Short mmCIF file of C-alpha atoms in Angstrom, two decimals:
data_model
loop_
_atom_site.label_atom_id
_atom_site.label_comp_id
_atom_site.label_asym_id
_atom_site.label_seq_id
_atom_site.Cartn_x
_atom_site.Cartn_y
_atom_site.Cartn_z
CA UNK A 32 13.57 -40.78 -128.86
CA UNK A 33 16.03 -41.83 -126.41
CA UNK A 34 18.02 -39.38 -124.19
CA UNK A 35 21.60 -38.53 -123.83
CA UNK A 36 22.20 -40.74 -120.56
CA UNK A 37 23.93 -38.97 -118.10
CA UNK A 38 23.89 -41.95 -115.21
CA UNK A 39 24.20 -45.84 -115.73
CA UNK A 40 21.95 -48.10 -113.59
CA UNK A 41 23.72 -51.85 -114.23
CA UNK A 42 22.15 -54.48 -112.72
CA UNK A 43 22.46 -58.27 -112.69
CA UNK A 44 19.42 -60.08 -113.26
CA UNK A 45 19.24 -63.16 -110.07
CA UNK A 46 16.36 -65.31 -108.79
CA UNK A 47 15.36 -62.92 -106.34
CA UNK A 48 16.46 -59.69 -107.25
CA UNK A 49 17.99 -57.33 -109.58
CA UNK A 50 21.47 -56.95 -108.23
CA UNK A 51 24.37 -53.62 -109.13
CA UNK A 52 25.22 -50.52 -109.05
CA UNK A 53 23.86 -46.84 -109.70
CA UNK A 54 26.61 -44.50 -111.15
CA UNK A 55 26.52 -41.19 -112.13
CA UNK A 56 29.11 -38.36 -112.87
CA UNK A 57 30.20 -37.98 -109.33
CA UNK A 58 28.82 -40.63 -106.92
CA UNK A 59 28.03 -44.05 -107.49
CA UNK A 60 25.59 -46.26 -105.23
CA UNK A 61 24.78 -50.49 -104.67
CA UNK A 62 21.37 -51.58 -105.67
CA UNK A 63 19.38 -54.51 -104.81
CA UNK A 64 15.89 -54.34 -106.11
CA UNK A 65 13.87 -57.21 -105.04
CA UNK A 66 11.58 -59.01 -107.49
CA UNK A 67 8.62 -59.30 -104.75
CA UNK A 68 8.83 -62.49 -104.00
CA UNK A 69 8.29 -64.44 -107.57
CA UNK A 70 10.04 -66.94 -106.06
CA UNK A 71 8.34 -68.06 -103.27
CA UNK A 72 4.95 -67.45 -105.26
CA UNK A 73 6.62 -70.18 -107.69
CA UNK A 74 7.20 -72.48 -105.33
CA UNK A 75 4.10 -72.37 -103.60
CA UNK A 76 2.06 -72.75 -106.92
CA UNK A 77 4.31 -75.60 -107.37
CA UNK A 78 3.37 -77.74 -104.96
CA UNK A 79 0.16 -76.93 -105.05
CA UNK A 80 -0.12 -78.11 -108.63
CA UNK A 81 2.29 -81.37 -107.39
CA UNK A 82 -0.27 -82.26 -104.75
CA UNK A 83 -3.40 -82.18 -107.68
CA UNK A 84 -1.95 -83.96 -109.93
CA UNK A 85 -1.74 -86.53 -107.18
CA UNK A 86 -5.27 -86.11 -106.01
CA UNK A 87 -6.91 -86.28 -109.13
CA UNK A 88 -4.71 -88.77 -111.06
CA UNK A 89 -7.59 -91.10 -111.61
CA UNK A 90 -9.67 -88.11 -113.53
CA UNK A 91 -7.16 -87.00 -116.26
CA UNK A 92 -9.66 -84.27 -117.58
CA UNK A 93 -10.61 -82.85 -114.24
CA UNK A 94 -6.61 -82.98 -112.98
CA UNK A 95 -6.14 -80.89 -116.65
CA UNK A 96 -8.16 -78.35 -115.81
CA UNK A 97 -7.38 -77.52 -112.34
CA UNK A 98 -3.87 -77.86 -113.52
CA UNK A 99 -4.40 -74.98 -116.04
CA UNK A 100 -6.15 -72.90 -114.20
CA UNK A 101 -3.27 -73.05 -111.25
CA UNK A 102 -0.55 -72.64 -113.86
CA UNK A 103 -2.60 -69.27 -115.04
CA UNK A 104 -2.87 -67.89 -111.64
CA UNK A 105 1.10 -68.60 -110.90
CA UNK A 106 1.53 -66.56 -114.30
CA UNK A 107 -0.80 -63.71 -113.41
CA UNK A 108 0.98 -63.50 -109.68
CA UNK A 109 3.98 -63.26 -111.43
CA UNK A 110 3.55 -60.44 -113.94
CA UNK A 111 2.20 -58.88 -111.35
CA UNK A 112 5.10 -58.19 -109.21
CA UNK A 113 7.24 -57.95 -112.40
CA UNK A 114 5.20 -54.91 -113.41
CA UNK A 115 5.31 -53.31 -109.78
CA UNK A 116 9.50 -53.80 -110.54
CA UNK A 117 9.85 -53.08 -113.67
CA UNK A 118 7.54 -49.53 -114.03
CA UNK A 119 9.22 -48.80 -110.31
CA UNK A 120 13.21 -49.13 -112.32
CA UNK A 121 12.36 -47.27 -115.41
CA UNK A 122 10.76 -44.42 -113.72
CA UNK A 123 13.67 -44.12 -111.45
CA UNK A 124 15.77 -43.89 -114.67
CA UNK A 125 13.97 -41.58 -116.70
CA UNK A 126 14.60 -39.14 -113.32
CA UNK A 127 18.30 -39.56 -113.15
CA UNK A 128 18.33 -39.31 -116.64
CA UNK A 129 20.26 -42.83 -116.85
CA UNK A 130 20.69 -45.92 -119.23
CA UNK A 131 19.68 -49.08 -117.83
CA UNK A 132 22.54 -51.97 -118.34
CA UNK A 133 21.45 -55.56 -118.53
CA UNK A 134 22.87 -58.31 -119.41
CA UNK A 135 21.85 -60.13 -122.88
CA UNK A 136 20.91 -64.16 -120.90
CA UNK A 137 20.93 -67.31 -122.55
CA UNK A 138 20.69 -70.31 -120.41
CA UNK A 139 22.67 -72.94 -122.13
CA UNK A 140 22.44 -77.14 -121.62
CA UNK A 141 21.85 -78.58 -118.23
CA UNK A 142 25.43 -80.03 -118.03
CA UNK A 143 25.72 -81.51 -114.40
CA UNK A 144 22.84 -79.36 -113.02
CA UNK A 145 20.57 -81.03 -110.96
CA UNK A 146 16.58 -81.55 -112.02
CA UNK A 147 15.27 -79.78 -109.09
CA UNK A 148 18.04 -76.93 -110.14
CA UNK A 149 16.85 -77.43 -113.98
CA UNK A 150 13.42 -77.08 -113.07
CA UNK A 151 13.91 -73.52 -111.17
CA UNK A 152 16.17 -72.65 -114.00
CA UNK A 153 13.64 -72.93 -116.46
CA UNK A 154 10.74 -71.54 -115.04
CA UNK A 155 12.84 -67.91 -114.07
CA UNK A 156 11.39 -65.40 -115.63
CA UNK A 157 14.51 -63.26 -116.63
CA UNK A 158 13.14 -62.67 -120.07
CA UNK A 159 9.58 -61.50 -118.83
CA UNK A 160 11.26 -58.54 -116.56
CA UNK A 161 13.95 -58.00 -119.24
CA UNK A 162 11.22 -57.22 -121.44
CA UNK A 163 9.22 -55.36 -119.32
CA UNK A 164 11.76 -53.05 -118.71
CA UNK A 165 12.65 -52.71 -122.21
CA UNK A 166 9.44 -51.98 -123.33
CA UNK A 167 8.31 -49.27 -121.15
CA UNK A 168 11.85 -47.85 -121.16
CA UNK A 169 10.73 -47.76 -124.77
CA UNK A 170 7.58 -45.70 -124.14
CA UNK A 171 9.38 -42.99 -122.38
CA UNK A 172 12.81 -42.28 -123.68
CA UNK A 173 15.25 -44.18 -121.04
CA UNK A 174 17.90 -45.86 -123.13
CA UNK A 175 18.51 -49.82 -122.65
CA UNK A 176 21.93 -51.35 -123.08
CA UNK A 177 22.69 -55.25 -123.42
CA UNK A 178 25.75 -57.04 -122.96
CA UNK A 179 27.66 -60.29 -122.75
CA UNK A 180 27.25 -61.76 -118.89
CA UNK A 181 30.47 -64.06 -119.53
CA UNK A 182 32.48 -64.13 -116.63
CA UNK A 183 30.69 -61.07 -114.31
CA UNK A 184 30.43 -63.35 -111.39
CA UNK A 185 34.14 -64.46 -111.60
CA UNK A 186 35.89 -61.50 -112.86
CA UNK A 187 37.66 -58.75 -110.04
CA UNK A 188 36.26 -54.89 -110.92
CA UNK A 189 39.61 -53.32 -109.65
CA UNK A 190 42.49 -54.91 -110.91
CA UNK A 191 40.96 -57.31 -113.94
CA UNK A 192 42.12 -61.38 -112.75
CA UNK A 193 39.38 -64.03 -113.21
CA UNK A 194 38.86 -66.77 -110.76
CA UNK A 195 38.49 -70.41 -112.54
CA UNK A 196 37.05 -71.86 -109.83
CA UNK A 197 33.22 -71.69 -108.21
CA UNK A 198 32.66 -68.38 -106.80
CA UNK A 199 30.29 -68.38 -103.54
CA UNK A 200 28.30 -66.03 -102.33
CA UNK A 201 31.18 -63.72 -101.62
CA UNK A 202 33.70 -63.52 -104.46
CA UNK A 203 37.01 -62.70 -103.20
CA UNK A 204 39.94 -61.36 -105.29
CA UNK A 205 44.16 -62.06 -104.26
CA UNK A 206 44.22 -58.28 -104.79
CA UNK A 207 42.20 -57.73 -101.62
CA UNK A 208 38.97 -56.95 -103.17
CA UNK A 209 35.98 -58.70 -101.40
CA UNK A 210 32.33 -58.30 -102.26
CA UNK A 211 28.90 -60.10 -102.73
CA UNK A 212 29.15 -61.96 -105.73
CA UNK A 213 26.23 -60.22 -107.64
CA UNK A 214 27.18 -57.14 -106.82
CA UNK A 215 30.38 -57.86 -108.01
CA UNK A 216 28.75 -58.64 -111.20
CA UNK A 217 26.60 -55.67 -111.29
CA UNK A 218 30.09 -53.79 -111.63
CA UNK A 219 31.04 -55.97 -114.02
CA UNK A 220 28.33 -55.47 -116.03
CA UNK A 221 28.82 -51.57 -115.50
CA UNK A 222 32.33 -52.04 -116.32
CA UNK A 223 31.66 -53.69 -119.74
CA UNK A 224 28.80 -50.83 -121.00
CA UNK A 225 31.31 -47.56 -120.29
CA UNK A 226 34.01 -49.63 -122.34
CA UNK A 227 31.47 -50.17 -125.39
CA UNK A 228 29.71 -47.43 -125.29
CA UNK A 229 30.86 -43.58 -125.97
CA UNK A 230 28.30 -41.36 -124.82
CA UNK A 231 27.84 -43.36 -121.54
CA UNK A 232 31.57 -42.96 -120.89
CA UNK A 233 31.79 -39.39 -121.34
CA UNK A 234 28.85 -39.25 -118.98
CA UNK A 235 29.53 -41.80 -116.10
CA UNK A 236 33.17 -41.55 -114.28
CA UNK A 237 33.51 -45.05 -112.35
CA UNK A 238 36.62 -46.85 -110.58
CA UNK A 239 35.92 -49.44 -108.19
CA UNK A 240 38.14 -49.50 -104.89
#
């Protein structure tokens, strides 16, 4: 059975890390857990399954089977670190006695992305450490909340206005407000759980700025 949270751990889920905030009744702290380097480990298997398919393009069967057995080591690699970060989050919950915020992804059409951006997109593996997370939070009582990511990136924490345009890396707000833009989201995210949920509200005090 899940516990009565009495913190909130948001985060929002990026390429390279899991991005936000920790809160509790009196203190709240930035987080930036890294996912252990999935990314570069993707890349590298990558081009290493680029270059065989080139080498053995001649011998579709042989080029098949090393291609297989790269595409189950890049998948083993990967879990791998996903484990280390997701039993390393939950068990940092459970102490603090907190919920876990996430947001609920769906990657939509590839509009005007580009394919090189398409094919990182697709082969992210937000919904492997999403449910990771939720399962062994599961196992052990820590409560997981999900909620809509629209507009975390783009929306200010303190004083509500939404930018239209492309946020950088930094988002900046007209209200003075300046922080890294998935961080910013993080509170966002934070920001959107205490207003849906009761018993995290009562439990987690948060203002930004």
């Amino acid at each position: 059975k899940a516990y009565e949270p009495e913190a909130a751990i948001a985060l929002d889920t990026n390429e390279d890390s899991l991005d936000g905030v920790m809160a509790a009744a009196d203190e709240a702290r930035l987080l930036s857990v890294s996912l252990g380097g999935v990314r570069r480990v993707q890349a590298t298997h990558f081009r290493r399954r680029r270059r065989l398919a080139r080498k053995k393009a001649n011998d579709r069967r042989v080029k098949r089977r090393l291609l297989a057995r790269e595409g189950r080591r890049e998948r083993n690699r990967v879990k791998q670190r996903l484990h280390v970060v997701s039993k390393g989050l939950v068990e940092a919950a459970k102490v603090s006695r907190a919920a876990i915020v996430l947001e609920d992804l769906t990657l939509h059409s590839a509009g005007g992305r580009s394919r090189r951006m398409n094919r990182r997109l697709s082969s992210w593996p937000r919904r492997e450490i999403h449910r990771q997370i939720e399962y062994k939070a599961a196992l052990v009582g820590v409560p997981v909340l999900k909620i809509d990511p629209k507009y975390t990136s783009k929306t200010c924490p303190v004083c509500g206005a939404r930018r239209r345009d492309r946020v950088g890396k930094v988002f900046e707000c007209p209200c003075g407000w300046r922080m890294d833009r998935q961080l910013n989201a993080g509170l966002n995210i934070l920001r959107t759980a205490l207003a849906s949920n009761e018993a995290l509200a009562r439990a987690v005090r948060f203002q930004p700025g």
